[in-house]
Short mmCIF file of C-alpha atoms in Angstrom, two decimals:
data_model
loop_
_atom_site.label_atom_id
_atom_site.label_comp_id
_atom_site.label_asym_id
_atom_site.label_seq_id
_atom_site.Cartn_x
_atom_site.Cartn_y
_atom_site.Cartn_z
CA MET A 1 97.65 4.28 138.41
CA LYS A 2 94.67 3.02 136.85
CA ILE A 3 93.48 6.51 136.22
CA ILE A 4 96.77 7.40 134.57
CA LYS A 5 96.41 4.49 132.23
CA ILE A 6 92.89 5.51 131.28
CA ALA A 7 94.04 9.13 130.76
CA GLY A 8 96.88 7.88 128.62
CA VAL A 9 94.49 5.83 126.54
CA VAL A 10 92.14 8.75 126.13
CA LEU A 11 95.02 10.96 125.14
CA VAL A 12 96.15 8.45 122.56
CA LEU A 13 92.62 8.26 121.23
CA LEU A 14 92.31 12.01 121.01
CA LEU A 15 95.68 12.19 119.29
CA ALA A 16 94.56 9.55 116.86
CA ILE A 17 91.34 11.35 116.19
CA ALA A 18 93.27 14.58 115.67
CA CYS A 19 95.56 12.87 113.18
CA VAL A 20 92.63 11.41 111.34
CA GLY A 21 90.98 14.85 111.24
CA LEU A 22 94.16 16.44 109.96
CA TYR A 23 94.51 13.76 107.35
CA LEU A 24 90.93 14.25 106.23
CA LYS A 25 91.41 17.97 106.07
CA TYR A 26 94.54 17.53 104.05
CA ASP A 27 92.78 15.17 101.72
CA GLN A 28 89.92 17.66 101.21
CA GLU A 29 92.38 20.41 100.43
CA GLN A 30 94.22 18.17 98.07
CA GLN A 31 90.95 17.30 96.29
CA ARG A 32 90.03 20.96 96.14
CA SER A 33 93.44 21.75 94.67
CA ASN A 34 92.97 19.02 92.10
CA GLU A 35 89.51 20.32 91.22
CA LEU A 36 90.87 23.86 90.80
CA GLU A 37 93.65 22.58 88.59
CA ALA A 38 91.08 20.63 86.55
CA GLU A 39 88.87 23.71 86.25
CA LEU A 40 91.89 25.78 85.24
CA SER A 41 92.85 23.21 82.69
CA ASP A 42 89.23 23.11 81.38
CA LEU A 43 89.10 26.92 81.22
CA GLN A 44 92.36 26.94 79.28
CA ARG A 45 90.97 24.26 76.92
CA ARG A 46 87.75 26.22 76.44
CA ASP A 47 89.67 29.40 75.85
CA LYS A 48 91.64 27.66 73.13
CA GLN A 49 88.40 26.27 71.65
CA SER A 50 86.80 29.69 71.76
CA ALA A 51 89.76 31.16 69.92
CA VAL A 52 89.48 28.41 67.33
CA LEU A 53 85.73 28.92 67.05
CA GLN A 54 86.19 32.64 66.66
CA SER A 55 88.72 32.00 63.93
CA VAL A 56 86.40 29.50 62.22
CA SER A 57 83.46 31.82 62.68
CA LYS A 58 85.40 34.63 61.11
CA GLN A 59 86.37 32.39 58.24
CA MET A 60 82.73 31.22 57.88
CA GLU A 61 81.60 34.82 57.95
CA GLU A 62 84.07 35.66 55.24
CA ILE A 63 82.87 32.61 53.23
CA ALA A 64 79.23 33.58 53.81
CA TYR A 65 79.98 37.10 52.65
CA GLU A 66 81.65 35.75 49.56
CA GLN A 67 78.69 33.42 48.95
CA LYS A 68 76.27 36.30 49.48
CA LYS A 69 78.21 38.32 47.00
CA ILE A 70 78.12 35.43 44.54
CA SER A 71 74.41 34.88 45.30
CA ASP A 72 73.66 38.52 44.68
CA GLU A 73 75.52 38.35 41.42
CA GLN A 74 73.64 35.18 40.47
CA ARG A 75 70.34 36.74 41.53
CA GLU A 76 71.02 39.78 39.41
CA GLU A 77 71.98 37.44 36.54
CA ALA A 78 68.79 35.38 37.14
CA VAL A 79 66.69 38.55 37.15
CA GLU A 80 68.29 39.51 33.88
CA GLN A 81 67.71 36.01 32.46
CA THR A 82 64.11 36.11 33.71
CA LYS A 83 63.64 39.41 31.95
CA VAL A 84 65.10 37.96 28.78
CA ALA A 85 62.96 34.82 29.21
CA ASN A 86 59.83 36.93 29.71
CA GLU A 87 60.62 38.87 26.58
CA MET A 88 61.18 35.61 24.68
CA ARG A 89 57.96 34.13 26.14
CA GLN A 90 56.03 37.22 25.09
CA ARG A 91 57.50 36.97 21.60
CA SER A 92 56.72 33.22 21.58
CA GLU A 93 53.14 33.89 22.69
CA ILE A 94 52.74 36.45 19.95
CA GLU A 95 54.15 34.00 17.42
CA ARG A 96 51.89 31.24 18.83
CA GLN A 97 48.85 33.48 18.45
CA HIS A 98 49.92 34.23 14.92
CA ALA A 99 50.34 30.49 14.31
CA ILE A 100 46.85 29.79 15.75
CA VAL A 101 45.34 32.44 13.53
CA ALA A 102 47.23 31.01 10.56
CA GLN A 103 46.10 27.49 11.48
CA GLN A 104 42.49 28.62 11.80
CA LYS A 105 42.74 30.28 8.43
CA ALA A 106 44.25 27.11 6.99
CA LEU A 107 41.50 24.97 8.57
CA GLU A 108 38.85 27.33 7.29
CA SER A 109 40.40 27.19 3.84
CA GLU A 110 40.55 23.40 4.07
CA ARG A 111 36.93 23.24 5.24
CA MET A 112 35.84 25.50 2.43
CA ALA A 113 37.80 23.36 0.00
CA ILE A 114 36.19 20.19 1.41
CA ASN A 115 32.74 21.77 1.28
CA ALA A 116 33.37 22.84 -2.26
CA TYR A 117 34.55 19.31 -3.13
CA ASP A 118 31.57 17.74 -1.32
CA LEU A 119 29.21 20.09 -3.10
CA ALA A 120 30.81 19.28 -6.42
CA GLU A 121 30.72 15.54 -5.63
CA SER A 122 27.11 15.79 -4.47
CA GLN A 123 26.17 17.62 -7.62
CA ARG A 124 28.05 15.01 -9.64
CA GLN A 125 26.25 12.21 -7.81
CA VAL A 126 22.89 13.92 -8.27
CA ALA A 127 23.68 14.38 -11.92
CA GLU A 128 24.81 10.74 -12.16
CA LYS A 129 21.73 9.57 -10.27
CA ASN A 130 19.51 11.67 -12.51
CA ARG A 131 21.27 10.22 -15.52
CA ARG A 132 20.89 6.68 -14.20
CA THR A 133 17.28 7.36 -13.29
CA ALA A 134 16.65 8.71 -16.75
CA ASP A 135 18.43 5.68 -18.25
CA THR A 136 16.48 3.34 -15.98
CA LEU A 137 13.14 4.88 -16.86
CA SER A 138 14.10 4.87 -20.50
CA TYR A 139 15.07 1.19 -20.45
CA LEU A 140 12.04 0.19 -18.38
CA ALA A 141 9.79 1.97 -20.86
CA LEU A 142 11.68 0.20 -23.64
CA GLY A 143 11.12 -3.17 -21.95
CA ARG A 144 7.37 -2.62 -21.71
CA SER A 145 7.25 -1.36 -25.29
CA LEU A 146 9.14 -4.43 -26.51
CA GLY A 147 6.69 -6.69 -24.66
CA ALA A 148 3.77 -5.03 -26.45
CA LEU A 149 5.61 -5.33 -29.79
CA ALA A 150 6.24 -9.03 -29.12
CA LEU A 151 2.52 -9.65 -28.57
CA THR A 152 1.78 -7.83 -31.83
CA GLN A 153 4.31 -10.01 -33.69
CA PHE A 154 2.80 -13.17 -32.19
CA ARG A 155 -0.66 -12.15 -33.37
CA ALA A 156 0.79 -11.53 -36.83
CA GLY A 157 2.32 -15.00 -36.86
CA ASN A 158 5.95 -13.80 -36.60
CA GLN A 159 7.02 -16.21 -33.86
CA GLU A 160 10.76 -15.83 -34.40
CA ILE A 161 10.90 -12.04 -34.11
CA GLY A 162 8.35 -12.24 -31.28
CA ASP A 163 10.69 -14.53 -29.33
CA LEU A 164 13.56 -12.06 -29.73
CA LEU A 165 11.37 -9.15 -28.67
CA SER A 166 9.98 -10.96 -25.61
CA TYR A 167 13.51 -11.93 -24.49
CA ALA A 168 14.76 -8.35 -25.00
CA SER A 169 11.73 -7.10 -23.07
CA TYR A 170 12.68 -9.26 -20.10
CA LEU A 171 16.41 -8.51 -20.40
CA TYR A 172 16.12 -4.71 -20.17
CA THR A 173 13.44 -4.86 -17.48
CA ASP A 174 15.39 -7.25 -15.27
CA ARG A 175 18.71 -5.50 -15.86
CA TYR A 176 17.27 -2.22 -14.55
CA HIS A 177 15.39 -3.89 -11.66
CA GLY A 178 11.96 -3.39 -13.16
CA ASP A 179 8.83 -5.47 -12.66
CA VAL A 180 9.06 -8.50 -14.94
CA TYR A 181 5.45 -9.27 -14.00
CA TYR A 182 4.28 -6.15 -15.80
CA PRO A 183 1.32 -7.39 -17.93
CA THR A 184 2.76 -6.91 -21.43
CA ILE A 185 6.16 -8.30 -20.40
CA TYR A 186 4.77 -11.32 -18.57
CA GLN A 187 2.22 -12.10 -21.29
CA ALA A 188 4.93 -11.86 -23.97
CA LEU A 189 7.15 -14.26 -22.00
CA SER A 190 4.23 -16.61 -21.40
CA GLN A 191 3.25 -16.73 -25.06
CA SER A 192 6.82 -16.99 -26.31
CA SER A 193 7.68 -19.85 -23.92
CA GLN A 194 4.46 -21.69 -24.83
CA SER A 195 3.84 -22.16 -21.13
CA LYS A 196 0.30 -23.57 -21.37
CA ILE A 197 -0.58 -27.21 -22.00
CA GLY A 198 -4.13 -28.62 -21.86
CA TRP A 199 -5.71 -32.06 -21.85
CA SER A 200 -9.36 -33.04 -22.17
CA ARG A 201 -9.86 -35.75 -19.61
CA HIS A 202 -13.11 -35.45 -17.65
CA SER A 203 -16.63 -35.64 -18.99
CA ASP A 204 -17.89 -32.78 -16.85
CA ALA A 205 -16.77 -30.01 -14.52
CA VAL A 206 -13.52 -30.53 -12.60
CA TYR A 207 -14.09 -29.41 -9.01
CA ASN A 208 -10.78 -30.32 -7.44
CA LEU A 209 -7.29 -31.63 -8.13
CA GLU A 210 -4.60 -32.42 -5.59
CA PHE A 211 -0.97 -33.51 -5.84
CA MET A 212 0.09 -36.77 -4.28
CA PRO A 213 2.27 -36.22 -1.18
CA LYS A 214 5.90 -35.26 -1.90
CA SER A 215 5.34 -35.21 -5.66
CA ASP A 216 4.98 -32.56 -8.36
CA LYS A 217 4.31 -35.06 -11.15
CA ARG A 218 1.48 -37.18 -9.73
CA LEU A 219 -1.98 -35.81 -9.01
CA VAL A 220 -5.62 -36.82 -8.62
CA SER A 221 -8.66 -34.96 -10.00
CA VAL A 222 -12.42 -35.37 -9.43
CA SER A 223 -15.43 -34.26 -11.45
CA SER A 224 -19.18 -33.84 -11.09
CA TYR A 225 -19.62 -36.80 -13.48
CA GLY A 226 -18.50 -39.25 -10.81
CA GLU A 227 -14.92 -39.46 -12.08
CA ILE A 228 -11.75 -39.88 -10.04
CA PHE A 229 -8.61 -39.87 -12.20
CA TYR A 230 -4.98 -40.45 -11.30
CA HIS A 231 -2.43 -38.60 -13.49
CA GLU A 232 1.32 -38.83 -14.05
CA VAL A 233 3.24 -36.05 -15.81
CA ASN A 234 6.00 -37.03 -18.21
CA GLY A 235 7.35 -33.99 -20.07
CA ASN A 236 4.43 -32.65 -22.12
CA GLN A 237 2.52 -35.90 -21.76
CA LEU A 238 -0.14 -36.69 -19.15
CA LYS A 239 -0.78 -40.35 -18.46
CA THR A 240 -4.23 -40.79 -16.90
CA THR A 241 -5.54 -43.81 -14.96
CA THR A 242 -9.22 -44.14 -14.04
CA LEU A 243 -9.77 -44.85 -10.37
CA LEU A 244 -13.55 -44.50 -10.59
CA LYS A 245 -16.09 -43.50 -13.22
CA ASP A 246 -19.72 -43.68 -12.11
CA LYS A 247 -22.10 -40.88 -13.04
CA THR A 248 -24.32 -41.68 -10.05
CA TYR A 249 -21.78 -39.76 -7.98
CA ASP A 250 -21.13 -36.02 -8.05
CA PHE A 251 -17.68 -35.47 -6.56
CA ARG A 252 -16.95 -31.96 -5.28
CA ASP A 253 -13.83 -32.27 -3.15
CA ILE A 254 -10.83 -34.48 -2.51
CA TYR A 255 -8.30 -34.90 0.32
CA ILE A 256 -5.12 -37.03 0.27
CA ASN A 257 -3.57 -38.05 3.57
CA PRO A 258 0.15 -37.09 3.41
CA ASN A 259 1.22 -39.96 5.67
CA THR A 260 -0.77 -42.90 4.25
CA ASN A 261 -1.50 -41.65 0.69
CA THR A 262 -5.14 -42.52 1.32
CA ILE A 263 -7.49 -40.72 -1.08
CA TYR A 264 -10.82 -39.34 0.19
CA ALA A 265 -13.44 -37.90 -2.21
CA ILE A 266 -16.87 -36.52 -1.17
CA SER A 267 -19.96 -36.75 -3.37
CA ARG A 268 -23.02 -34.52 -3.24
CA ASN A 269 -25.30 -37.55 -2.90
CA GLY A 270 -23.86 -38.35 0.53
CA TYR A 271 -21.02 -40.80 -0.09
CA LEU A 272 -17.37 -40.71 0.91
CA TYR A 273 -14.95 -42.55 -1.40
CA ILE A 274 -11.94 -44.00 0.43
CA LYS A 275 -8.97 -45.58 -1.38
CA ASN A 276 -5.75 -46.79 0.22
CA ASP A 277 -3.06 -49.19 -0.93
CA LYS A 278 -5.18 -52.21 -0.05
CA ASN A 279 -8.77 -51.52 -1.05
CA ILE A 280 -11.51 -49.10 -2.06
CA LYS A 281 -14.45 -48.35 0.19
CA PHE A 282 -17.63 -46.26 0.00
CA LEU A 283 -19.04 -44.83 3.22
CA GLU A 284 -22.51 -43.30 3.35
CA VAL A 285 -22.44 -40.12 5.44
CA PRO A 286 -25.53 -38.57 7.12
CA LEU A 287 -25.06 -35.11 5.61
CA ALA A 288 -27.28 -32.84 3.55
CA MET A 289 -25.57 -32.18 0.19
CA PRO A 290 -21.95 -32.62 1.36
CA PHE A 291 -19.41 -30.68 -0.70
CA LYS A 292 -16.18 -30.18 1.27
CA ILE A 293 -13.52 -32.08 3.24
CA GLN A 294 -11.41 -30.15 5.75
CA LEU A 295 -8.56 -31.30 7.96
CA CYS A 296 -9.25 -30.66 11.65
CA LEU A 297 -6.81 -29.17 14.14
CA ASP A 298 -6.37 -32.72 15.41
CA GLU A 299 -5.11 -34.30 12.18
CA ARG A 300 -6.62 -37.64 13.08
CA TYR A 301 -10.01 -36.27 12.07
CA LEU A 302 -11.55 -34.88 8.91
CA LEU A 303 -14.47 -32.48 8.94
CA LEU A 304 -17.07 -33.43 6.31
CA ILE A 305 -19.16 -30.37 5.47
CA GLY A 306 -22.74 -30.39 4.23
CA GLU A 307 -25.02 -27.46 3.57
CA THR A 308 -26.80 -27.72 6.96
CA ASN A 309 -24.70 -30.07 9.09
CA LEU A 310 -21.16 -31.30 9.83
CA ALA A 311 -19.69 -34.76 10.41
CA LEU A 312 -16.46 -35.65 12.19
CA PHE A 313 -14.66 -38.51 10.43
CA ASP A 314 -12.01 -40.62 12.19
CA GLN A 315 -9.26 -41.56 9.69
CA THR A 316 -7.90 -44.34 11.89
CA THR A 317 -11.19 -46.25 12.10
CA ASN A 318 -12.93 -44.93 8.94
CA THR A 319 -16.03 -44.12 10.99
CA ILE A 320 -18.20 -41.09 11.72
CA SER A 321 -17.52 -40.08 15.34
CA GLY A 322 -19.84 -37.06 15.61
CA ILE A 323 -22.58 -35.03 13.91
CA LYS A 324 -23.36 -31.33 14.30
CA GLU A 325 -26.62 -29.81 13.02
CA LEU A 326 -26.48 -26.15 11.93
CA ASP A 327 -29.16 -23.46 11.97
CA TYR A 328 -27.80 -21.87 8.82
CA LYS A 329 -26.85 -22.88 5.30
CA VAL A 330 -23.16 -23.24 4.51
CA VAL A 331 -22.30 -21.72 1.13
CA LEU A 332 -18.50 -21.78 1.28
CA SER A 333 -15.74 -23.52 3.22
CA ALA A 334 -12.15 -22.34 3.59
CA ARG A 335 -9.43 -22.28 6.25
CA LEU A 336 -8.34 -19.71 8.81
CA GLU A 337 -5.65 -20.09 11.48
CA HIS A 338 -5.23 -23.75 10.39
CA LYS A 339 -8.89 -24.48 11.19
CA PRO A 340 -12.02 -25.00 9.04
CA LEU A 341 -13.91 -21.79 8.29
CA LEU A 342 -17.56 -21.77 7.17
CA PHE A 343 -19.43 -18.95 5.42
CA ASP A 344 -23.24 -18.97 5.69
CA ASN A 345 -26.04 -17.31 3.73
CA LYS A 346 -26.56 -14.68 6.44
CA GLY A 347 -23.32 -12.73 6.13
CA ARG A 348 -21.48 -14.60 8.87
CA MET A 349 -18.45 -16.84 9.08
CA HIS A 350 -17.84 -19.61 11.62
CA LEU A 351 -14.43 -20.85 12.79
CA VAL A 352 -14.71 -24.54 13.73
CA LYS A 353 -12.37 -25.43 16.59
CA ASP A 354 -14.32 -28.63 17.27
CA LEU A 355 -17.95 -29.70 16.94
CA SER A 356 -18.80 -28.26 20.35
CA HIS A 357 -16.84 -25.04 19.87
CA ILE A 358 -17.69 -22.96 16.80
CA GLU A 359 -16.76 -19.28 16.90
CA THR A 360 -19.07 -16.98 14.89
CA ARG A 361 -18.01 -13.67 13.37
CA THR A 362 -19.51 -11.15 10.98
CA VAL A 363 -18.05 -11.13 7.48
CA PRO A 364 -16.26 -7.74 7.17
CA VAL A 365 -17.39 -7.17 3.56
CA SER A 366 -20.86 -6.81 2.12
CA GLY A 367 -22.10 -9.10 -0.62
CA THR A 368 -21.81 -12.80 -1.32
CA VAL A 369 -18.39 -14.28 -0.58
CA THR A 370 -17.53 -17.08 -3.02
CA ALA A 371 -13.83 -17.62 -2.20
CA PHE A 372 -11.52 -16.90 0.73
CA ALA A 373 -7.85 -17.37 1.57
CA SER A 374 -5.45 -16.04 4.20
CA SER A 375 -1.81 -16.28 5.24
CA ASN A 376 -0.54 -16.31 8.81
CA SER A 377 2.99 -15.35 7.75
CA SER A 378 2.08 -12.30 5.62
CA GLY A 379 -1.07 -11.35 7.54
CA LEU A 380 -3.06 -11.10 4.29
CA ALA A 381 -6.73 -12.11 3.99
CA ALA A 382 -8.61 -12.04 0.67
CA TYR A 383 -12.38 -12.23 0.13
CA GLY A 384 -13.52 -13.13 -3.40
CA MET A 385 -17.00 -11.96 -4.30
CA LYS A 386 -19.79 -13.10 -6.61
CA ASP A 387 -19.37 -10.00 -8.81
CA GLY A 388 -15.64 -10.65 -9.40
CA THR A 389 -14.33 -8.14 -6.86
CA ILE A 390 -11.62 -9.13 -4.37
CA TYR A 391 -11.29 -7.36 -1.02
CA LEU A 392 -7.78 -7.70 0.36
CA TYR A 393 -6.97 -6.97 4.01
CA ASP A 394 -3.30 -6.46 4.88
CA LYS A 395 -1.66 -7.03 8.27
CA LYS A 396 -2.48 -3.45 9.29
CA LYS A 397 -6.16 -4.15 8.54
CA ASN A 398 -6.12 -1.79 5.58
CA VAL A 399 -8.52 -2.92 2.87
CA HIS A 400 -7.74 -2.87 -0.87
CA LYS A 401 -10.37 -3.38 -3.54
CA LEU A 402 -8.94 -5.46 -6.38
CA VAL A 403 -10.78 -5.11 -9.66
CA GLY A 404 -9.85 -7.28 -12.63
CA HIS A 405 -12.23 -10.23 -12.87
CA ARG A 406 -15.60 -9.87 -14.60
CA SER A 407 -17.44 -12.72 -12.89
CA ARG A 408 -17.68 -14.91 -9.80
CA ILE A 409 -14.40 -15.64 -8.00
CA SER A 410 -14.05 -19.44 -7.72
CA LYS A 411 -10.71 -19.85 -5.94
CA ILE A 412 -8.07 -17.75 -4.14
CA ARG A 413 -4.60 -18.75 -2.98
CA VAL A 414 -2.18 -16.55 -0.98
CA TYR A 415 1.57 -17.11 -1.18
CA GLN A 416 3.92 -14.57 0.44
CA ASN A 417 3.04 -11.20 -1.19
CA ARG A 418 1.22 -12.77 -4.11
CA ILE A 419 -2.49 -13.40 -4.56
CA PHE A 420 -3.66 -15.94 -7.14
CA SER A 421 -7.34 -15.86 -8.13
CA SER A 422 -9.54 -17.74 -10.59
CA SER A 423 -12.96 -16.79 -11.91
CA TYR A 424 -15.91 -17.93 -13.97
CA ASP A 425 -14.69 -15.37 -16.51
CA GLY A 426 -12.09 -17.97 -17.56
CA THR A 427 -8.99 -16.23 -16.19
CA ILE A 428 -6.43 -16.77 -13.47
CA ASN A 429 -4.90 -13.52 -12.25
CA LEU A 430 -1.84 -12.76 -10.19
CA TRP A 431 -1.85 -9.78 -7.83
CA ILE A 432 1.43 -8.60 -6.31
CA THR A 433 0.77 -6.75 -3.06
CA ALA A 434 4.28 -5.26 -2.67
CA THR A 435 3.43 -2.42 -5.06
CA ASP A 436 1.76 0.95 -4.60
CA LYS A 437 -1.00 0.06 -7.03
CA ILE A 438 -2.13 -3.56 -7.09
CA GLU A 439 -3.11 -4.47 -10.63
CA PRO A 440 -3.97 -7.87 -12.15
CA ILE A 441 -1.54 -9.89 -14.24
CA THR A 442 -3.35 -12.50 -16.29
CA LEU A 443 -1.60 -15.86 -16.01
CA TYR A 444 -4.17 -17.86 -17.95
CA SER A 445 -7.23 -17.13 -20.06
CA SER A 446 -9.86 -19.35 -21.67
CA ASN A 447 -13.54 -19.35 -22.62
CA ASN A 448 -14.53 -21.79 -19.86
CA TRP A 449 -15.36 -21.31 -16.21
CA ILE A 450 -12.37 -22.12 -14.03
CA LEU A 451 -13.68 -23.95 -10.98
CA TYR A 452 -10.43 -24.87 -9.23
CA PHE A 453 -6.67 -24.43 -9.46
CA ASN A 454 -3.62 -25.55 -7.50
CA TYR A 455 0.13 -25.11 -7.75
CA ASP A 456 2.99 -27.53 -7.24
CA ARG A 457 5.39 -27.43 -4.31
CA SER A 458 7.96 -25.35 -6.21
CA LYS A 459 5.30 -22.78 -7.18
CA ASN A 460 6.57 -23.02 -10.78
CA TYR A 461 3.41 -24.50 -12.28
CA LEU A 462 -0.32 -23.91 -11.90
CA TRP A 463 -2.78 -26.73 -12.52
CA LEU A 464 -6.44 -25.96 -13.16
CA GLY A 465 -9.73 -27.63 -13.99
CA ASP A 466 -12.65 -26.04 -15.81
CA GLN A 467 -16.37 -26.63 -16.34
CA LYS A 468 -15.80 -28.61 -19.56
CA GLY A 469 -13.64 -31.21 -17.83
CA ASN A 470 -10.31 -29.90 -19.12
CA LEU A 471 -7.06 -30.02 -17.16
CA SER A 472 -4.35 -27.44 -17.86
CA GLU A 473 -0.79 -26.93 -16.76
CA VAL A 474 0.51 -23.33 -16.77
CA LEU A 475 4.16 -22.39 -16.26
CA ILE A 476 4.28 -19.31 -14.04
CA SER A 477 8.00 -19.12 -13.23
CA VAL A 478 9.51 -16.18 -15.11
CA GLN A 479 13.02 -17.61 -14.87
CA MET A 480 11.95 -20.91 -16.39
CA MET A 481 10.09 -19.05 -19.14
CA VAL A 482 13.21 -17.04 -19.95
CA GLU A 483 15.36 -20.18 -20.07
CA ARG A 484 12.89 -21.80 -22.47
CA ILE A 485 13.00 -18.76 -24.73
CA ARG A 486 16.80 -18.60 -24.67
CA GLN A 487 16.92 -22.25 -25.72
CA LYS A 488 14.62 -21.72 -28.68
CA LEU A 489 16.29 -18.55 -30.06
CA LYS A 490 17.70 -19.42 -33.47
CA ARG A 491 19.30 -16.11 -34.36
CA ASP A 492 20.05 -12.56 -33.22
CA PHE A 493 18.47 -9.34 -34.41
CA THR A 494 19.84 -8.07 -37.67
CA LYS A 495 21.25 -4.56 -37.57
CA ASP A 496 18.18 -3.21 -39.34
CA GLU A 497 15.82 -5.04 -36.97
CA TRP A 498 17.79 -3.78 -33.98
CA ASN A 499 17.66 -0.18 -35.16
CA TYR A 500 13.95 -0.50 -35.93
CA PHE A 501 12.73 -2.26 -32.75
CA ILE A 502 15.39 -1.42 -30.14
CA GLY A 503 16.89 1.83 -31.42
CA GLU A 504 20.15 3.03 -32.89
CA LYS A 505 21.24 4.62 -29.60
CA ILE A 506 21.07 1.33 -27.68
CA PRO A 507 24.33 -0.68 -27.94
CA TYR A 508 23.85 -3.80 -30.03
CA GLU A 509 23.87 -7.12 -28.15
CA SER A 510 23.94 -10.76 -29.13
CA PHE A 511 21.33 -12.89 -27.38
CA ILE A 512 22.52 -16.20 -28.80
CA SER A 513 25.83 -15.93 -26.93
CA THR A 514 23.97 -15.82 -23.58
CA LYS A 515 22.14 -19.09 -24.20
CA GLY A 516 22.19 -21.36 -21.12
CA LYS A 517 21.53 -24.98 -20.46
CA GLU A 518 18.07 -26.40 -20.94
CA VAL A 519 15.85 -26.20 -17.88
CA LYS A 520 14.72 -29.62 -16.70
CA ARG A 521 11.40 -30.18 -15.08
#
C-alpha cells in the first residue's frame, strides 16, 4: 500500500513536471511567434521606409541634377564674366599705364617749371644781392668820404657844416652795417661832439688814477710830485680836493679797497700812504724803490712791489706780514689769471701765487715789454713794447703785430674784442680784434706823454693823466657822440649843399626831424 502511495506521488510529480515542461515549451513557441511577428512588422516598416527613401533619393537626384544644370549655367556665365572682367582689367591696366606716363610727364613738367622758377628767383636774388651789395659798398664809401670831408670842414673853421657831415657819415655807415669806428668816421664824430675835456691839476706827471668804488663821477689821482687829489665830476666841471701835497714823496701807484673805500698810495721813497674814513697814516715799507700795488689772490692782502723785493701787506692789521727778496730786477707789474705778474730785465715773467710760490716763464716776445694786459673771457693777451709795437696773442695762440704807436707803450687795457693802448707818443689808440685787418683808431692825441689811463664802469669815458700833470676826460661811446651831435644840429643841408656833398642821386633827408632827447651823463 505504501508503495502504491509512493508510486502515485511520483506519478503526480512526473505529470506535474510534464505539464510544466509543456507550458514552458508553449511559452517559448509563443515568444518565438511574437518575435517573428515583430520582425515581420519591422521588415514591413523598413520596406516602407526604403520605398520612401528611394522616392526621396530620386527627388534629391532630380534636384541635384537641376542644381548641376543651374551650376553649369552659372559657371559658364561666370567664365564669360571673368573673360569680360579680364578684358576690362587689361583695358584698365593699359589706361592706368597711360595715366602713370601722363602723370610722370606732368610731374616732369612741374619739376621743370619749378626749376625754371627757382633759377629765375635765384638769379633775381643774386641780382638783388648784387644790387644791395653795390648799394652797401657805395653808401659805406660815401660814409667814409663824408667823415673825411667833415674833418676838412672842421680844420677850415666850418663847424656847422662839419657837424652835418659827421652825422651823415655816421648815419649811412650805421644804416648799412658798416664800421662806425673807421678812423675818419670816428674822428669826425669825436671832433664834432667835442668829446675831450682837460684840466691842469697836478704839478708833475700823473702816474695813476682810480675811480672810487661804485662811482663813475668820483676818482683819485696821484703824481710824482707827492700829490694825491680827490675829484668829483659835475657836468663839464671837475671839483678837486687835495688829500696830500708833499714833494718829498713820489707816488707811482694807487689802490682803493672796494669794501672799505680805504685809499692806498705807494711812493718811490719807500712809504705807503693809507687813508680811511677815520684817519691818514704813513707806513714805511722795507722795499727797494717800490712802484706798484697789486691785489693778491687772497683779497685780504696787497702785494707791494719794489725793484728787487716784494712785501705782503695785511689790510686788516695795516702791517707787513712777509718779505721776499728777488734775484732779478722788476721792470713792470701787471696781472694774469687774477694774480700779480712781474716782468724782469732778463726776458722773463713771474706769476706770483704767494711769496713762497712764484712761477717763472719766458716772455714769448723779444724786446723790452713796457705794458701787458690779458682777458680770461676773450683769451687775448697783449704785450706792449718799448718801440711802440704791440704783440697780440688770440685764444688760438696766433700772434698779431699791431703797428700804430711811434713810442713806448705805457698802458694796455683789454675789454671784450677791443684793445686800448696809450703811448709816450701822446696818443690813445683803439684796436678792434674782430676784423680781418687790425688797424689803430686814435681816440685821443696830444703833445704830452700819456703815462696812465682808465675807463669808467660803463666804458663810455676814458680818463687819462700825462707827464705835465694834466687830467683829461674822453668820450668814447659812439652812440653818445651821435646824440650830442643830433642835439647841436641847428639846420639841415640846403639842396645845393646836399647835391654837392651827398650827391643828387641820394634821396634828400632831414636830420633835424630825427633829433632825440639829450643824453644825460
